[in-house]
mmCIF file of C-alpha atoms in Angstrom:
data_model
loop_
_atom_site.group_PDB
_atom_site.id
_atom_site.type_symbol
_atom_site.label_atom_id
_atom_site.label_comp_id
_atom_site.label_asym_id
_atom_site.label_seq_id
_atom_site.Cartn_x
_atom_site.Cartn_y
_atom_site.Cartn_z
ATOM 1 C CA UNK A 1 96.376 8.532 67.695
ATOM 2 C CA UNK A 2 96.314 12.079 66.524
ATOM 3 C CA UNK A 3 98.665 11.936 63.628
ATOM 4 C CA UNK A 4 100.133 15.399 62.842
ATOM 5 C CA UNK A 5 99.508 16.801 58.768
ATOM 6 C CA UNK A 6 100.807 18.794 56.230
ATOM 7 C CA UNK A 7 101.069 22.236 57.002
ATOM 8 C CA UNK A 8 101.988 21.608 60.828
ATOM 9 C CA UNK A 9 105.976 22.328 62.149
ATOM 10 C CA UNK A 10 107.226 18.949 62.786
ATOM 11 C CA UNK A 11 108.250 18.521 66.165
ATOM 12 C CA UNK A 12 112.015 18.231 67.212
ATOM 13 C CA UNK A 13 113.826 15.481 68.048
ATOM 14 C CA UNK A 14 116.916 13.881 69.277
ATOM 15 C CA UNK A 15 117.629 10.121 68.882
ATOM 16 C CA UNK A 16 120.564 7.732 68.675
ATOM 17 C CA UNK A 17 121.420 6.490 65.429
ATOM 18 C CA UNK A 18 122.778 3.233 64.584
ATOM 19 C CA UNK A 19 126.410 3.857 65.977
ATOM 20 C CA UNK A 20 124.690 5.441 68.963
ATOM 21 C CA UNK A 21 125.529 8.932 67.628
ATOM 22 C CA UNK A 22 122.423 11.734 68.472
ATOM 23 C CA UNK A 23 120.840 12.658 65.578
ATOM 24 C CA UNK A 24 118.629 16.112 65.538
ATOM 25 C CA UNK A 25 115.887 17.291 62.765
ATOM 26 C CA UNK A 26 117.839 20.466 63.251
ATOM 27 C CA UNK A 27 120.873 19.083 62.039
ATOM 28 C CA UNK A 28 119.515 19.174 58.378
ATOM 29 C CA UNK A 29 118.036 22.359 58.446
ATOM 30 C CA UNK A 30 118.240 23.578 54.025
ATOM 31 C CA UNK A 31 117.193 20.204 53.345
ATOM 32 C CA UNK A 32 113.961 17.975 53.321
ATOM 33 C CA UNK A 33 113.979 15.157 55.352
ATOM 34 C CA UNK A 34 111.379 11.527 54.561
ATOM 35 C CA UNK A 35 111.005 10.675 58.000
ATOM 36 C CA UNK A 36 109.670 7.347 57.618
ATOM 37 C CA UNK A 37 108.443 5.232 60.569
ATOM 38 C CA UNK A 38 108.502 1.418 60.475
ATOM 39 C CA UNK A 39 107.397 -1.228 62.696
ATOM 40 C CA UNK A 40 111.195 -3.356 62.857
ATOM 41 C CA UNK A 41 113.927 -4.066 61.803
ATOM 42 C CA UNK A 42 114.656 -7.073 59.446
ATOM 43 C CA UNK A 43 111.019 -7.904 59.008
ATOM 44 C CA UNK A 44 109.612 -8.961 55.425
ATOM 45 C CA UNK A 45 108.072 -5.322 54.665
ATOM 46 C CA UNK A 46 110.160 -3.147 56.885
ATOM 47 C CA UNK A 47 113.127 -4.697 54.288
ATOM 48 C CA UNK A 48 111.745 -4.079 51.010
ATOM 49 C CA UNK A 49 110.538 -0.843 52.130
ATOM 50 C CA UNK A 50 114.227 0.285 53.133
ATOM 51 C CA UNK A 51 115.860 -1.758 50.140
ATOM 52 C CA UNK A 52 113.719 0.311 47.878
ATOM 53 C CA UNK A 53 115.017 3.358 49.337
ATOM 54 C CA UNK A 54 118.669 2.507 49.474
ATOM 55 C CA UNK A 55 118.080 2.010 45.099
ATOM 56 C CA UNK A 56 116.604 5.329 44.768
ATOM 57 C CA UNK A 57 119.069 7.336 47.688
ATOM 58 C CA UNK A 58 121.162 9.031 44.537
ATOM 59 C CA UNK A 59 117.553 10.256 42.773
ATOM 60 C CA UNK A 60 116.551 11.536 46.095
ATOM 61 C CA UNK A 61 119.953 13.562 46.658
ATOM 62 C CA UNK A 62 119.764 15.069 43.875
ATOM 63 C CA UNK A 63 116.114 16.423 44.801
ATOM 64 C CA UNK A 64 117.454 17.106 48.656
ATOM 65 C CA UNK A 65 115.712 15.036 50.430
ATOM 66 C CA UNK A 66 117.274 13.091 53.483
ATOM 67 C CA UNK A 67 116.049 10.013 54.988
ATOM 68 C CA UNK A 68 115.820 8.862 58.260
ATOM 69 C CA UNK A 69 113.811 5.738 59.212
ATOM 70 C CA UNK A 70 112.600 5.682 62.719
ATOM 71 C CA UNK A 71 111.505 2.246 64.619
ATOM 72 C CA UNK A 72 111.329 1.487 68.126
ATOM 73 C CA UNK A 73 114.146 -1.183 67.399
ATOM 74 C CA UNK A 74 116.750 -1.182 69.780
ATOM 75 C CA UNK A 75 120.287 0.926 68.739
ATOM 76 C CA UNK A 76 121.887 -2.456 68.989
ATOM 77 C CA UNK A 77 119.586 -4.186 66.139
ATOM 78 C CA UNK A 78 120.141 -1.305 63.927
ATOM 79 C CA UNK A 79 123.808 -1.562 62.274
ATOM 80 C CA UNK A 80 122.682 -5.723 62.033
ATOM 81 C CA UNK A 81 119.662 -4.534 59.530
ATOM 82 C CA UNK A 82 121.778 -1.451 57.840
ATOM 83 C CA UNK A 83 124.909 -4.279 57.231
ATOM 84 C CA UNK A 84 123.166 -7.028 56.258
ATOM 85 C CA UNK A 85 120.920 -4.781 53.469
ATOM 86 C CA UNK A 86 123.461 -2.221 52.331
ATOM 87 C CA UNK A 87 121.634 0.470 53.846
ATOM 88 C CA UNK A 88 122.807 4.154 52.924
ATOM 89 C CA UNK A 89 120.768 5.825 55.140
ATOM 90 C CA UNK A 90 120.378 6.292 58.833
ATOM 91 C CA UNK A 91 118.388 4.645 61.566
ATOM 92 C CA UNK A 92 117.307 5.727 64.419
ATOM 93 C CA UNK A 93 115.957 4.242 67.920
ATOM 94 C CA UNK A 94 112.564 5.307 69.540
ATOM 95 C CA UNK A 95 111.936 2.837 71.814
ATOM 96 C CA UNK A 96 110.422 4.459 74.293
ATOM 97 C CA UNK A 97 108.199 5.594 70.775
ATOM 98 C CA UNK A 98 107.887 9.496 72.045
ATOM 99 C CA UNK A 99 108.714 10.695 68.826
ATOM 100 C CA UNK A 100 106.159 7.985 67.133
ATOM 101 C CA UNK A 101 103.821 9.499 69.566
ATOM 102 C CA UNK A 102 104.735 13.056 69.348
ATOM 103 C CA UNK A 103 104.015 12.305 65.262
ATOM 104 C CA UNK A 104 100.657 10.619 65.858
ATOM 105 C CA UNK A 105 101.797 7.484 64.471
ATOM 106 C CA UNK A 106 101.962 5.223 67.610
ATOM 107 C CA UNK A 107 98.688 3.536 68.634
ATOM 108 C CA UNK A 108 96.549 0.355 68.314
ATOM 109 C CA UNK A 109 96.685 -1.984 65.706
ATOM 110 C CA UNK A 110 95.553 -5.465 64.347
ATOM 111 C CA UNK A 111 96.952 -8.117 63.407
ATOM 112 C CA UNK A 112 96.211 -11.694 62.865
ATOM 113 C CA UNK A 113 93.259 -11.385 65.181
ATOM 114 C CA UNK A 114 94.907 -9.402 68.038
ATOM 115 C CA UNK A 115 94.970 -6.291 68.829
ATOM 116 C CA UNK A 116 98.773 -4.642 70.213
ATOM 117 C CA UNK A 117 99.796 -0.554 70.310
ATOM 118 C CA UNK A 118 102.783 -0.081 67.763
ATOM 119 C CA UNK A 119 103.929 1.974 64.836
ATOM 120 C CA UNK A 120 101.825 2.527 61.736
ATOM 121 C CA UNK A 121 103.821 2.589 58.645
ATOM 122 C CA UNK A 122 103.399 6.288 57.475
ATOM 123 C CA UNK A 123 105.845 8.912 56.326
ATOM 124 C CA UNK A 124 106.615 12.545 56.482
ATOM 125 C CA UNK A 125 108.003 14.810 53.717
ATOM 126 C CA UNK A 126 109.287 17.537 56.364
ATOM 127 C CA UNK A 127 110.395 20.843 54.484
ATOM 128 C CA UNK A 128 113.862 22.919 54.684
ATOM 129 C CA UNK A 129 111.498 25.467 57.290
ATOM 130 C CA UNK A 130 111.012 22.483 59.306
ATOM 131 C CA UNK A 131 107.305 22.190 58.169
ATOM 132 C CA UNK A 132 105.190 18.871 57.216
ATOM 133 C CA UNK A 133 104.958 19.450 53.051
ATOM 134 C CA UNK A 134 103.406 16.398 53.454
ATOM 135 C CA UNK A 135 101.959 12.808 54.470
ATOM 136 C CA UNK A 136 102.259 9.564 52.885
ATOM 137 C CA UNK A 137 99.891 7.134 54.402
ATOM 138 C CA UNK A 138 98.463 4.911 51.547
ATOM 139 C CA UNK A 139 101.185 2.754 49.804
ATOM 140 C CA UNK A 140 102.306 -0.653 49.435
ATOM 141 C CA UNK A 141 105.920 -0.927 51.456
ATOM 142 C CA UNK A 142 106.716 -2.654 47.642
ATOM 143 C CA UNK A 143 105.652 1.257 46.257
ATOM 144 C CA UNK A 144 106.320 3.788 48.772
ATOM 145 C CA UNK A 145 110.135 4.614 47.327
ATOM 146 C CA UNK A 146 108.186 5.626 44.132
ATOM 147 C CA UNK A 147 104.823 7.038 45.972
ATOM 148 C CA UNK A 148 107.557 9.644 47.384
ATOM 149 C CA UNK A 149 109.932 10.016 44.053
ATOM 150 C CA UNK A 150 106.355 10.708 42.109
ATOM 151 C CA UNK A 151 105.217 13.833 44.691
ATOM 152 C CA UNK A 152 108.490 14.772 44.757
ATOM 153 C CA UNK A 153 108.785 15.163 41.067
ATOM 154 C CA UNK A 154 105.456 16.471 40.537
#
């Protein structure tokens, strides 16, 4: 796993959003974009994590900052989590987890004793140039709305 860092360009990507629609880092070019990555859908802390940022979505329009939660979740799961918790913000498939990998955020992990490859809960604060501004890596899925809101306000 050779997770990318602030400074770097973020790489492009194109992937299908909940109604199946292609959605493009391009396509919010003048804006920063928290591209958050989390393991699935409708799981205890991939819930609170998104619930959190649905609360705070107005705060982080105001400071113009888009989010987009990746998960290699199927398209068809998708509108099922984004209904059932309000979401206001889109999702997006990686199943085959390229963009995970092209991130460095796809790899081996541990849990309960066994050891599986999958996505590691991190985030990306990508700038209007399309550059990394910066990582967010250490914070409880609980904190991680306000880990963000805080460097963003600093």
């Amino acid at each position: 796993m050779n997770r990318l860092t602030a400074g770097e360009i973020a790489p492009e990507f194109a992937l299908p959003n909940e109604n199946g629609e292609t959605v493009k880092l391009t396509d919010f070019s003048g804006k920063k974009v928290l591209v958050y990555f989390y393991p699935k859908a409708m799981t205890p802390g991939c819930t609170v994590q998104a619930q959190n940022l649905r609360d705070n979505k107005s705060e982080l329009d105001k400071l113009n900052v888009v989010v987009l939660g990746i998960s290699p979740d199927a398209v068809k799961r998708l509108p099922k989590f984004i209904d059932k918790e309000q979401l206001n913000f889109s999702l997006l498939s990686d199943e085959d987890h390229a963009v995970a990998e092209a991130f460095g955020v796809w790899g081996l992990k541990k849990f309960m004793g066994k050891e599986y490859d999958g996505i590691h809960r991190i985030s990306f604060l990508i700038n209007e140039q399309g550059v990394i501004e910066h990582v967010f890596d250490k914070f409880k899925t609980k904190d991680h709305h306000q880990v963000v809101l805080d460097y963003l306000n600093q």
